[in-house]
Amino acid sequence: MTRNGVTIARSGPSRRSLLAAGGSAAIASILRPGLVRATTSSDKTLVAAEGRVRITPDPYPRTVVWCYGGSVPGPEIRLRQGESLRVSVENRLAQDTTVHWHGLRIPNAMDGAPYVTQPPIQPGDSFTYQFTPPDAGTYWYHPHADSAEQVGRGLMGALIIEEPQPLPVDRDVVWVLGDFRLNDDASIAGGFGNRMEMSMSGRIGNTVTINGRVPDRFPVRSGERIRLRLINAAPARVFGLEFKGHHPLVVAFDGQPVEPHAPEGGRVVLGPAMRTDLILDIAGKPGRSAAVLDTFYKGLEYKLVEISYSGEQPLTTQPLAAPAKLPPNPVPEPDLANAQRHEVTLTGGMMGGMGMGGGMMGGMGMMGGSMWAINGTAMMNDDMRHMKPVLTLARGKSYVLAIDNQTAWHHPMHLHGHSFRVITRNGARTKYREWRDTVLIPPRERAEIAFVADNPGDWMFHCHILDHQEGGMMSVIRVA
Ligand code: C2O
Ligand code: CU
């Protein structure tokens, strides 16, 4: 059994020792971190600093992390659609940072991309972000400087924009999925920026968390309907979740509503930064339990958490009506007939595929040592000062980007400031033409995305496996 998961990398603590401690941390791990609730306009301070939190159960000591507001994840920010948010971010870390509001279609100056949209926030300084998110849905926030290490040490938080009329459910539950690499004493292992890992899967951890804790049980009551908001805040790990004995329906991807449907192949796949909202009906009998498995990496499957029913009477014994589709967000519809098309080619990385064996370092040597590239260009180590945009798009026009992953690795490609429709995969039309802000492209596969370039500015377009991003799979798309 491997609750603490996949060990693709060699280093890191023994999983078994973390597991031996087992069971007690349980319920607290599922509870939400503190809420920051807005009224009509919310004025908040978010302090990024070192902290000490409990990730692993007793008898492990607490873990020194970098975090927002003293917790991992940071405080949940929750607004109603149409409300504005003003957050003053104070940097008490020993290095530069910024905050990026992942997935929000907000003005460029508030996007938190260092050097591209703002100077980085230096240690001791602060920066005030202020915006009104146009779309309801499930989003998150994280630093955009030295991201692999800053997210890898705990800087992340959920950002929920509620619909004016929320879906009728008994509970709205957020799972921020995290992945840490811990030593045997529960401290965070060093070795960020390891070039071998960077050229492969990125830094996969050995300790998977829900809302910052190694999970054990997810307590539920028979008959309840849960809206489960899944956020993959891991630096590199892809999740493939199977809810045994349950039939969740997907109602949103990356914050944007989608026709309610069963997950493809019965598995909810989430690349880094991606979100999925599920309607999860707790339809079993009181007292039962069922596993949520993560089966994404073959041979490295593990149980994430146990759905654990109370003995209480069912809330209802009637089957619940199918959930309604969420109301659409005001995202402009691309005009496919007149869209201009651009090819985007992803190259680089170790060519041997999964595993540690052999292979060539495809992108090594080019572009001053970058390992990954987008259309042959690579932006390294957050140095965006000298980058020319890979594409310049005309404001208000529709575009199709045909992304071709020529590498042996998965890449969750994220465009800032816009949501796009995923219109084809490997040349075939997608069934739901889903809106997303991050599209996961498997090795040697292709996807086409379409959107209206309606948000002016320079926008990051990069892989959200943070080691890949820092290894060159990062670029800027200009909308002018
Ligand atoms: Cu979630 Cu460029 O980031
Ligand atoms: Cu990647």
Tab-separated table of C-alpha atoms and ligand atoms in Angstrom:
chain	number	residue	atom	x	y	z
A	1	MET	CA	0.000	0.000	0.000
A	2	THR	CA	1.328	3.335	-0.940
A	3	ARG	CA	-0.792	6.163	0.310
A	4	ASN	CA	2.128	8.485	0.009
A	5	GLY	CA	2.523	7.581	-3.481
A	6	VAL	CA	4.594	7.512	-6.479
A	7	THR	CA	8.317	7.585	-6.171
A	8	ILE	CA	9.644	8.276	-9.595
A	9	ALA	CA	12.648	10.054	-8.248
A	10	ARG	CA	15.256	8.257	-6.237
A	11	SER	CA	15.632	10.579	-3.321
A	12	GLY	CA	13.199	11.247	-0.526
A	13	PRO	CA	12.078	9.415	2.569
A	14	SER	CA	10.821	5.929	2.799
A	15	ARG	CA	7.129	5.889	2.181
A	16	ARG	CA	6.669	3.070	4.560
A	17	SER	CA	7.944	5.001	7.521
A	18	LEU	CA	5.468	7.780	6.898
A	19	LEU	CA	2.683	5.296	6.544
A	20	ALA	CA	3.504	3.310	9.624
A	21	ALA	CA	2.297	6.198	11.712
A	22	GLY	CA	-1.065	5.716	10.057
A	23	GLY	CA	-4.481	6.751	10.841
A	24	SER	CA	-5.120	9.491	13.318
A	25	ALA	CA	-4.737	12.717	11.385
A	26	ALA	CA	-7.849	11.815	9.545
A	27	ILE	CA	-10.734	14.096	9.818
A	28	ALA	CA	-8.954	17.354	10.342
A	29	SER	CA	-7.229	16.868	7.028
A	30	ILE	CA	-10.487	17.179	5.176
A	31	LEU	CA	-11.719	20.260	6.939
A	32	ARG	CA	-11.236	23.489	5.127
A	33	PRO	CA	-8.559	25.933	6.059
A	34	GLY	CA	-9.769	29.302	7.328
A	35	LEU	CA	-12.206	31.165	5.166
A	36	VAL	CA	-11.659	34.679	3.971
A	37	ARG	CA	-15.173	35.677	3.067
A	38	ALA	CA	-15.923	38.765	1.085
A	39	THR	CA	-18.944	40.977	1.240
A	40	THR	CA	-19.070	43.217	-1.771
A	41	SER	CA	-15.451	44.083	-1.796
A	42	SER	CA	-12.894	42.257	0.185
A	43	ASP	CA	-9.766	43.795	1.624
A	44	LYS	CA	-7.216	41.255	2.707
A	45	THR	CA	-3.609	40.861	3.635
A	46	LEU	CA	-1.742	37.783	2.605
A	47	VAL	CA	1.642	37.245	4.216
A	48	ALA	CA	4.071	34.913	2.483
A	49	ALA	CA	6.503	33.632	5.099
A	50	GLU	CA	8.096	30.609	6.656
A	51	GLY	CA	5.759	28.627	8.888
A	52	ARG	CA	5.458	25.332	10.734
A	53	VAL	CA	2.523	23.115	9.901
A	54	ARG	CA	1.437	19.555	10.432
A	55	ILE	CA	1.516	17.650	7.152
A	56	THR	CA	2.109	14.142	8.471
A	57	PRO	CA	0.339	12.581	11.454
A	58	ASP	CA	1.813	12.105	14.910
A	59	PRO	CA	4.467	11.139	15.888
A	60	TYR	CA	6.091	13.033	13.050
A	61	PRO	CA	7.100	16.553	13.911
A	62	ARG	CA	5.598	19.477	12.146
A	63	THR	CA	7.159	20.610	8.882
A	64	VAL	CA	8.853	23.912	8.199
A	65	VAL	CA	7.184	25.278	5.074
A	66	TRP	CA	6.839	28.486	3.107
A	67	CYS	CA	3.204	29.452	3.198
A	68	TYR	CA	0.508	32.100	3.087
A	69	GLY	CA	-1.060	33.191	6.354
A	70	GLY	CA	0.679	30.493	8.397
A	71	SER	CA	-1.120	27.545	6.798
A	72	VAL	CA	-0.842	25.098	3.899
A	73	PRO	CA	-2.814	25.654	1.812
A	74	GLY	CA	-3.113	29.371	2.525
A	75	PRO	CA	-6.438	30.884	3.518
A	76	GLU	CA	-9.261	30.017	1.173
A	77	ILE	CA	-10.455	33.145	-0.606
A	78	ARG	CA	-14.132	32.995	-1.469
A	79	LEU	CA	-16.077	35.692	-3.315
A	80	ARG	CA	-19.385	35.972	-5.101
A	81	GLN	CA	-19.226	36.478	-8.838
A	82	GLY	CA	-19.088	40.229	-9.479
A	83	GLU	CA	-17.435	41.077	-6.157
A	84	SER	CA	-14.056	42.703	-6.169
A	85	LEU	CA	-11.005	41.607	-4.244
A	86	ARG	CA	-8.154	43.680	-2.911
A	87	VAL	CA	-5.236	41.758	-1.459
A	88	SER	CA	-2.082	43.227	-0.107
A	89	VAL	CA	0.660	40.607	-0.377
A	90	GLU	CA	3.551	40.986	2.047
A	91	ASN	CA	6.743	39.196	1.222
A	92	ARG	CA	8.472	37.923	4.360
A	93	LEU	CA	10.369	35.256	2.479
A	94	ALA	CA	14.104	35.542	1.886
A	95	GLN	CA	13.593	35.753	-1.891
A	96	ASP	CA	11.479	37.576	-4.483
A	97	THR	CA	7.913	36.468	-5.001
A	98	THR	CA	4.628	37.413	-6.716
A	99	VAL	CA	1.110	36.015	-6.564
A	100	HIS	CA	-0.602	34.704	-9.687
A	101	TRP	CA	-4.384	34.221	-9.588
A	102	HIS	CA	-4.499	31.101	-11.662
A	103	GLY	CA	-7.286	30.999	-14.238
A	104	LEU	CA	-8.793	34.408	-13.554
A	105	ARG	CA	-9.375	36.562	-16.617
A	106	ILE	CA	-8.267	39.777	-14.952
A	107	PRO	CA	-6.287	42.822	-16.132
A	108	ASN	CA	-2.692	42.147	-17.081
A	109	ALA	CA	-1.180	44.372	-14.381
A	110	MET	CA	-2.749	42.144	-11.695
A	111	ASP	CA	-1.560	38.833	-13.159
A	112	GLY	CA	1.529	38.407	-10.991
A	113	ALA	CA	4.065	37.392	-13.645
A	114	PRO	CA	7.431	38.810	-12.516
A	115	TYR	CA	9.078	41.187	-15.016
A	116	VAL	CA	6.220	40.590	-17.476
A	117	THR	CA	3.366	42.239	-15.570
A	118	GLN	CA	5.107	43.635	-12.479
A	119	PRO	CA	8.494	43.830	-10.819
A	120	PRO	CA	8.883	40.956	-8.360
A	121	ILE	CA	7.951	41.720	-4.759
A	122	GLN	CA	11.263	41.864	-2.943
A	123	PRO	CA	11.784	40.560	0.586
A	124	GLY	CA	10.233	43.024	3.016
A	125	ASP	CA	8.082	44.667	0.341
A	126	SER	CA	4.432	44.317	-0.461
A	127	PHE	CA	2.202	44.654	-3.500
A	128	THR	CA	-1.534	45.213	-3.666
A	129	TYR	CA	-3.575	43.233	-6.139
A	130	GLN	CA	-7.035	44.481	-6.932
A	131	PHE	CA	-9.503	43.056	-9.427
A	132	THR	CA	-13.013	41.775	-10.021
A	133	PRO	CA	-13.022	38.212	-11.314
A	134	PRO	CA	-15.523	37.963	-14.167
A	135	ASP	CA	-16.142	34.221	-13.927
A	136	ALA	CA	-17.575	31.981	-11.239
A	137	GLY	CA	-15.745	28.742	-10.511
A	138	THR	CA	-12.829	27.013	-8.845
A	139	TYR	CA	-9.458	28.754	-9.102
A	140	TRP	CA	-6.299	29.004	-7.036
A	141	TYR	CA	-3.396	31.276	-6.260
A	142	HIS	CA	0.326	30.624	-6.102
A	143	PRO	CA	3.655	32.418	-6.506
A	144	HIS	CA	5.086	32.896	-9.986
A	145	ALA	CA	8.737	33.415	-9.014
A	146	ASP	CA	11.006	30.444	-8.391
A	147	SER	CA	7.723	28.575	-8.581
A	148	ALA	CA	9.022	25.032	-8.367
A	149	GLU	CA	10.554	25.671	-4.979
A	150	GLN	CA	7.980	28.166	-3.665
A	151	VAL	CA	4.990	25.965	-4.519
A	152	GLY	CA	7.004	22.881	-3.592
A	153	ARG	CA	7.485	24.306	-0.099
A	154	GLY	CA	3.821	25.091	0.422
A	155	LEU	CA	2.811	28.412	-1.156
A	156	MET	CA	-0.646	27.796	-2.654
A	157	GLY	CA	-4.280	28.481	-1.839
A	158	ALA	CA	-7.821	27.980	-3.129
A	159	LEU	CA	-9.773	30.829	-4.701
A	160	ILE	CA	-13.469	30.125	-5.107
A	161	ILE	CA	-15.868	32.400	-6.982
A	162	GLU	CA	-19.434	31.422	-6.176
A	163	GLU	CA	-22.238	31.581	-8.714
A	164	PRO	CA	-25.022	34.011	-7.777
A	165	GLN	CA	-27.231	30.905	-7.517
A	166	PRO	CA	-25.017	28.047	-6.342
A	167	LEU	CA	-25.891	24.524	-7.409
A	168	PRO	CA	-28.181	22.964	-4.824
A	169	VAL	CA	-25.952	20.591	-2.859
A	170	ASP	CA	-25.698	19.532	0.766
A	171	ARG	CA	-22.013	20.419	1.015
A	172	ASP	CA	-19.472	22.368	-0.992
A	173	VAL	CA	-16.082	20.770	-0.345
A	174	VAL	CA	-12.673	21.891	-1.611
A	175	TRP	CA	-9.757	19.491	-1.921
A	176	VAL	CA	-6.478	21.233	-2.565
A	177	LEU	CA	-4.316	18.315	-3.692
A	178	GLY	CA	-0.668	18.752	-2.748
A	179	ASP	CA	2.458	16.697	-3.204
A	180	PHE	CA	5.538	17.119	-1.052
A	181	ARG	CA	8.884	15.399	-0.926
A	182	LEU	CA	9.621	14.848	2.740
A	183	ASN	CA	12.593	13.458	4.583
A	184	ASP	CA	12.111	10.879	7.316
A	185	ASP	CA	11.849	13.640	9.895
A	186	ALA	CA	8.996	15.191	7.864
A	187	SER	CA	11.155	18.105	6.765
A	188	ILE	CA	10.962	19.158	3.128
A	189	ALA	CA	13.752	17.587	1.110
A	190	GLY	CA	16.115	19.971	-0.657
A	191	GLY	CA	17.442	19.414	-4.136
A	192	PHE	CA	15.031	21.654	-5.999
A	193	GLY	CA	16.038	22.273	-9.589
A	194	ASN	CA	17.614	18.841	-10.075
A	195	ARG	CA	18.383	18.766	-13.785
A	196	MET	CA	17.762	15.075	-14.231
A	197	GLU	CA	14.259	15.385	-12.816
A	198	MET	CA	13.723	18.591	-14.684
A	199	SER	CA	14.267	16.775	-17.956
A	200	MET	CA	11.756	14.060	-17.036
A	201	SER	CA	8.616	14.100	-14.902
A	202	GLY	CA	9.603	17.060	-12.731
A	203	ARG	CA	9.870	16.779	-8.975
A	204	ILE	CA	7.257	14.250	-7.906
A	205	GLY	CA	6.939	14.010	-4.148
A	206	ASN	CA	6.402	11.114	-1.780
A	207	THR	CA	3.647	12.600	0.373
A	208	VAL	CA	0.294	13.406	-1.174
A	209	THR	CA	-1.942	15.725	0.807
A	210	ILE	CA	-5.528	16.927	0.796
A	211	ASN	CA	-5.793	20.450	2.177
A	212	GLY	CA	-2.249	20.209	3.491
A	213	ARG	CA	-2.565	16.948	5.446
A	214	VAL	CA	-1.892	13.324	4.669
A	215	PRO	CA	-5.500	12.171	4.420
A	216	ASP	CA	-7.051	9.138	5.943
A	217	ARG	CA	-10.839	9.314	5.912
A	218	PHE	CA	-13.309	11.577	4.151
A	219	PRO	CA	-16.364	11.499	6.435
A	220	VAL	CA	-19.701	11.530	4.608
A	221	ARG	CA	-23.349	10.844	5.310
A	222	SER	CA	-25.483	8.546	3.233
A	223	GLY	CA	-27.821	10.395	0.905
A	224	GLU	CA	-25.914	13.662	0.711
A	225	ARG	CA	-24.922	15.413	-2.489
A	226	ILE	CA	-21.472	16.998	-2.446
A	227	ARG	CA	-19.949	19.495	-4.821
A	228	LEU	CA	-16.331	18.451	-4.693
A	229	ARG	CA	-13.905	21.027	-6.036
A	230	LEU	CA	-10.598	19.377	-6.889
A	231	ILE	CA	-7.536	21.590	-7.324
A	232	ASN	CA	-4.228	20.068	-8.342
A	233	ALA	CA	-1.731	22.343	-6.605
A	234	ALA	CA	1.149	19.868	-6.916
A	235	PRO	CA	4.323	21.078	-8.635
A	236	ALA	CA	4.564	18.096	-10.983
A	237	ARG	CA	2.272	15.201	-10.098
A	238	VAL	CA	-0.645	14.279	-12.350
A	239	PHE	CA	-3.598	12.712	-10.534
A	240	GLY	CA	-6.020	10.139	-11.957
A	241	LEU	CA	-8.715	9.674	-9.330
A	242	GLU	CA	-11.183	6.801	-9.228
A	243	PHE	CA	-14.043	6.987	-6.752
A	244	LYS	CA	-14.750	3.327	-6.101
A	245	GLY	CA	-18.438	2.477	-5.694
A	246	HIS	CA	-19.493	6.028	-6.615
A	247	HIS	CA	-20.480	7.764	-9.822
A	248	PRO	CA	-19.296	11.356	-9.725
A	249	LEU	CA	-20.277	13.689	-12.539
A	250	VAL	CA	-17.973	16.389	-13.872
A	251	VAL	CA	-19.720	19.783	-13.929
A	252	ALA	CA	-16.768	22.141	-14.456
A	253	PHE	CA	-13.169	22.114	-15.691
A	254	ASP	CA	-10.762	24.851	-14.654
A	255	GLY	CA	-13.641	26.869	-13.227
A	256	GLN	CA	-15.693	26.789	-16.423
A	257	PRO	CA	-19.015	24.920	-16.636
A	258	VAL	CA	-19.229	21.831	-18.824
A	259	GLU	CA	-22.154	19.584	-19.715
A	260	PRO	CA	-22.462	17.254	-16.687
A	261	HIS	CA	-20.865	13.938	-17.618
A	262	ALA	CA	-19.157	10.891	-16.161
A	263	PRO	CA	-15.353	11.243	-16.212
A	264	GLU	CA	-13.754	9.594	-19.214
A	265	GLY	CA	-12.775	6.031	-18.412
A	266	GLY	CA	-14.195	6.463	-14.894
A	267	ARG	CA	-11.143	8.453	-13.859
A	268	VAL	CA	-10.755	12.146	-13.071
A	269	VAL	CA	-7.415	13.208	-14.550
A	270	LEU	CA	-5.879	16.416	-13.251
A	271	GLY	CA	-2.539	17.703	-14.445
A	272	PRO	CA	-0.765	20.279	-12.300
A	273	ALA	CA	-2.865	23.465	-11.893
A	274	MET	CA	-6.007	21.872	-13.318
A	275	ARG	CA	-9.328	21.829	-11.498
A	276	THR	CA	-12.426	19.681	-11.772
A	277	ASP	CA	-15.734	20.257	-10.014
A	278	LEU	CA	-17.632	17.059	-9.349
A	279	ILE	CA	-21.115	16.324	-8.168
A	280	LEU	CA	-20.601	13.367	-5.862
A	281	ASP	CA	-23.731	11.628	-4.649
A	282	ILE	CA	-23.135	9.620	-1.492
A	283	ALA	CA	-25.483	6.881	-2.517
A	284	GLY	CA	-24.304	3.928	-0.431
A	285	LYS	CA	-25.690	2.599	2.831
A	286	PRO	CA	-24.787	4.042	6.240
A	287	GLY	CA	-21.609	2.595	7.710
A	288	ARG	CA	-19.961	1.583	4.481
A	289	SER	CA	-16.703	2.863	3.087
A	290	ALA	CA	-15.060	3.112	-0.307
A	291	ALA	CA	-11.646	4.033	-1.591
A	292	VAL	CA	-10.555	6.934	-3.720
A	293	LEU	CA	-7.607	5.615	-5.701
A	294	ASP	CA	-5.015	7.502	-7.674
A	295	THR	CA	-4.195	5.260	-10.628
A	296	PHE	CA	-2.489	7.753	-12.902
A	297	TYR	CA	1.035	6.289	-12.957
A	298	LYS	CA	0.991	2.629	-13.956
A	299	GLY	CA	2.428	0.362	-11.302
A	300	LEU	CA	2.377	3.180	-8.756
A	301	GLU	CA	-1.307	3.209	-7.847
A	302	TYR	CA	-2.189	4.074	-4.272
A	303	LYS	CA	-5.179	4.853	-2.127
A	304	LEU	CA	-5.589	8.589	-1.659
A	305	VAL	CA	-8.357	8.514	0.937
A	306	GLU	CA	-11.249	6.415	2.208
A	307	ILE	CA	-14.807	7.705	1.787
A	308	SER	CA	-16.190	6.831	5.175
A	309	TYR	CA	-19.941	6.818	5.821
A	310	SER	CA	-21.368	7.643	9.217
A	311	GLY	CA	-23.968	5.346	10.711
A	312	GLU	CA	-26.628	8.062	10.556
A	313	GLN	CA	-29.904	7.602	8.709
A	314	PRO	CA	-29.607	8.507	5.028
A	315	LEU	CA	-30.500	12.128	4.264
A	316	THR	CA	-32.656	10.727	1.510
A	317	THR	CA	-33.245	7.305	0.055
A	318	GLN	CA	-34.568	8.652	-3.238
A	319	PRO	CA	-32.105	8.802	-6.090
A	320	LEU	CA	-31.278	12.449	-6.703
A	321	ALA	CA	-32.204	14.193	-9.930
A	322	ALA	CA	-29.392	14.744	-12.415
A	323	PRO	CA	-27.530	17.973	-11.633
A	324	ALA	CA	-28.268	20.970	-13.812
A	325	LYS	CA	-25.541	22.490	-15.949
A	326	LEU	CA	-23.885	25.437	-14.233
A	327	PRO	CA	-24.752	28.834	-15.708
A	328	PRO	CA	-22.200	29.894	-18.346
A	329	ASN	CA	-19.532	32.474	-17.595
A	330	PRO	CA	-19.188	35.522	-19.857
A	331	VAL	CA	-16.329	34.068	-21.922
A	332	PRO	CA	-16.324	35.285	-25.538
A	333	GLU	CA	-17.004	32.570	-28.112
A	334	PRO	CA	-14.218	32.128	-30.689
A	335	ASP	CA	-15.256	32.485	-34.322
A	336	LEU	CA	-13.760	29.270	-35.657
A	337	ALA	CA	-14.613	29.988	-39.280
A	338	ASN	CA	-12.434	33.088	-39.244
A	339	ALA	CA	-9.894	32.136	-36.615
A	340	GLN	CA	-6.231	32.474	-37.398
A	341	ARG	CA	-4.203	29.364	-36.744
A	342	HIS	CA	-0.769	29.031	-35.186
A	343	GLU	CA	1.348	25.963	-34.627
A	344	VAL	CA	2.942	25.538	-31.232
A	345	THR	CA	5.564	22.813	-30.942
A	346	LEU	CA	6.816	21.449	-27.645
A	347	THR	CA	10.258	19.858	-27.695
A	348	GLY	CA	13.027	18.716	-25.387
A	349	GLY	CA	13.419	16.551	-22.342
A	350	MET	CA	14.672	13.049	-21.869
A	351	MET	CA	13.446	11.006	-24.787
A	352	GLY	CA	13.338	7.609	-23.122
A	353	GLY	CA	9.839	7.966	-21.727
A	354	MET	CA	8.861	7.130	-18.180
A	355	GLY	CA	11.452	5.675	-15.850
A	356	MET	CA	15.061	6.331	-15.115
A	357	GLY	CA	16.647	4.365	-17.950
A	358	GLY	CA	18.794	5.727	-20.744
A	359	GLY	CA	17.690	8.083	-23.414
A	360	MET	CA	18.910	11.258	-24.996
A	361	MET	CA	18.658	14.703	-23.645
A	362	GLY	CA	16.684	16.065	-26.576
A	363	GLY	CA	16.786	19.777	-25.893
A	364	MET	CA	20.102	19.963	-24.101
A	365	GLY	CA	22.725	22.208	-25.534
A	366	MET	CA	20.395	24.438	-27.451
A	367	MET	CA	19.359	27.840	-26.176
A	368	GLY	CA	22.122	28.055	-23.615
A	369	GLY	CA	21.358	24.832	-21.797
A	370	SER	CA	17.589	24.823	-21.701
A	371	MET	CA	15.955	21.417	-21.689
A	372	TRP	CA	12.573	22.307	-23.035
A	373	ALA	CA	11.349	24.723	-25.652
A	374	ILE	CA	8.190	26.179	-27.161
A	375	ASN	CA	8.598	26.814	-30.896
A	376	GLY	CA	12.324	26.509	-30.424
A	377	THR	CA	12.583	29.255	-27.826
A	378	ALA	CA	13.056	28.843	-24.127
A	379	MET	CA	12.698	31.186	-21.212
A	380	MET	CA	14.848	30.039	-18.337
A	381	ASN	CA	14.618	30.588	-14.593
A	382	ASP	CA	11.960	33.278	-14.642
A	383	ASP	CA	14.174	35.583	-16.653
A	384	MET	CA	11.423	37.163	-18.652
A	385	ARG	CA	13.082	40.518	-19.084
A	386	HIS	CA	14.642	39.694	-22.407
A	387	MET	CA	11.957	37.497	-23.895
A	388	LYS	CA	10.253	38.387	-27.120
A	389	PRO	CA	6.704	37.095	-27.424
A	390	VAL	CA	6.443	33.781	-29.300
A	391	LEU	CA	3.163	35.036	-30.775
A	392	THR	CA	1.531	38.422	-31.126
A	393	LEU	CA	-2.245	38.283	-31.399
A	394	ALA	CA	-4.636	41.020	-32.443
A	395	ARG	CA	-6.963	42.053	-29.685
A	396	GLY	CA	-10.527	40.876	-30.236
A	397	LYS	CA	-9.612	38.323	-32.915
A	398	SER	CA	-10.173	34.574	-32.690
A	399	TYR	CA	-7.247	32.145	-32.678
A	400	VAL	CA	-6.621	28.445	-32.840
A	401	LEU	CA	-3.374	27.209	-31.347
A	402	ALA	CA	-2.448	23.744	-32.577
A	403	ILE	CA	-0.160	22.386	-29.876
A	404	ASP	CA	2.052	19.473	-30.827
A	405	ASN	CA	3.776	17.678	-27.968
A	406	GLN	CA	6.804	16.079	-29.595
A	407	THR	CA	8.272	15.004	-26.275
A	408	ALA	CA	8.033	11.796	-24.257
A	409	TRP	CA	6.334	13.533	-21.319
A	410	HIS	CA	2.976	14.960	-20.296
A	411	HIS	CA	2.678	18.745	-20.365
A	412	PRO	CA	-0.174	20.726	-18.775
A	413	MET	CA	-0.003	23.879	-20.917
A	414	HIS	CA	-1.421	27.000	-19.286
A	415	LEU	CA	-2.314	30.333	-20.893
A	416	HIS	CA	-2.720	33.315	-18.586
A	417	GLY	CA	-5.534	35.833	-18.826
A	418	HIS	CA	-7.843	33.768	-21.037
A	419	SER	CA	-9.970	30.648	-21.069
A	420	PHE	CA	-9.919	28.578	-24.238
A	421	ARG	CA	-11.983	25.790	-25.713
A	422	VAL	CA	-10.210	22.472	-26.295
A	423	ILE	CA	-11.649	21.738	-29.743
A	424	THR	CA	-9.651	18.734	-30.979
A	425	ARG	CA	-7.326	16.059	-29.681
A	426	ASN	CA	-5.128	14.208	-32.160
A	427	GLY	CA	-7.276	15.593	-34.928
A	428	ALA	CA	-10.613	14.386	-33.542
A	429	ARG	CA	-13.236	16.763	-32.221
A	430	THR	CA	-13.633	16.773	-28.467
A	431	LYS	CA	-17.027	15.743	-27.186
A	432	TYR	CA	-17.638	18.621	-24.791
A	433	ARG	CA	-15.493	21.373	-26.389
A	434	GLU	CA	-14.620	22.193	-22.807
A	435	TRP	CA	-13.357	25.560	-21.673
A	436	ARG	CA	-10.074	25.369	-19.804
A	437	ASP	CA	-7.081	27.445	-18.857
A	438	THR	CA	-4.697	24.476	-18.749
A	439	VAL	CA	-4.694	21.611	-21.231
A	440	LEU	CA	-2.901	18.355	-20.434
A	441	ILE	CA	-1.210	16.960	-23.531
A	442	PRO	CA	0.099	13.386	-23.296
A	443	PRO	CA	3.416	12.372	-24.893
A	444	ARG	CA	3.447	12.713	-28.697
A	445	GLU	CA	-0.126	13.900	-28.804
A	446	ARG	CA	-1.717	17.060	-30.158
A	447	ALA	CA	-4.507	19.340	-29.057
A	448	GLU	CA	-6.102	22.392	-30.606
A	449	ILE	CA	-7.369	25.190	-28.440
A	450	ALA	CA	-9.484	28.157	-29.542
A	451	PHE	CA	-10.141	31.496	-27.910
A	452	VAL	CA	-10.723	35.174	-28.478
A	453	ALA	CA	-7.630	37.218	-27.639
A	454	ASP	CA	-9.709	39.802	-25.806
A	455	ASN	CA	-7.449	40.605	-22.871
A	456	PRO	CA	-4.638	43.021	-23.795
A	457	GLY	CA	-1.140	42.541	-22.483
A	458	ASP	CA	1.754	40.117	-22.351
A	459	TRP	CA	0.577	36.765	-21.034
A	460	MET	CA	2.604	33.811	-19.862
A	461	PHE	CA	2.088	30.612	-21.787
A	462	HIS	CA	3.925	27.731	-20.150
A	463	CYS	CA	3.940	24.195	-18.897
A	464	HIS	CA	2.615	23.934	-15.337
A	465	ILE	CA	4.993	21.164	-14.373
A	466	LEU	CA	7.046	23.760	-12.593
A	467	ASP	CA	10.397	22.128	-13.294
A	468	HIS	CA	9.567	22.124	-16.994
A	469	GLN	CA	8.578	25.773	-16.783
A	470	GLU	CA	11.885	26.638	-15.162
A	471	GLY	CA	13.725	24.408	-17.622
A	472	GLY	CA	12.550	26.514	-20.550
A	473	MET	CA	8.974	25.500	-21.362
A	474	MET	CA	7.814	29.026	-20.787
A	475	SER	CA	6.950	31.806	-23.177
A	476	VAL	CA	4.950	34.981	-23.600
A	477	ILE	CA	1.996	35.577	-25.904
A	478	ARG	CA	1.237	39.213	-26.610
A	479	VAL	CA	-2.293	40.499	-27.158
A	480	ALA	CA	-2.136	43.964	-28.649
B	1	C2O	CU1	-0.668	28.693	-12.379
B	1	C2O	CU2	1.686	30.751	-14.942
B	1	C2O	O1	0.545	29.741	-13.645
B	2	CU	CU	5.857	20.119	-19.108
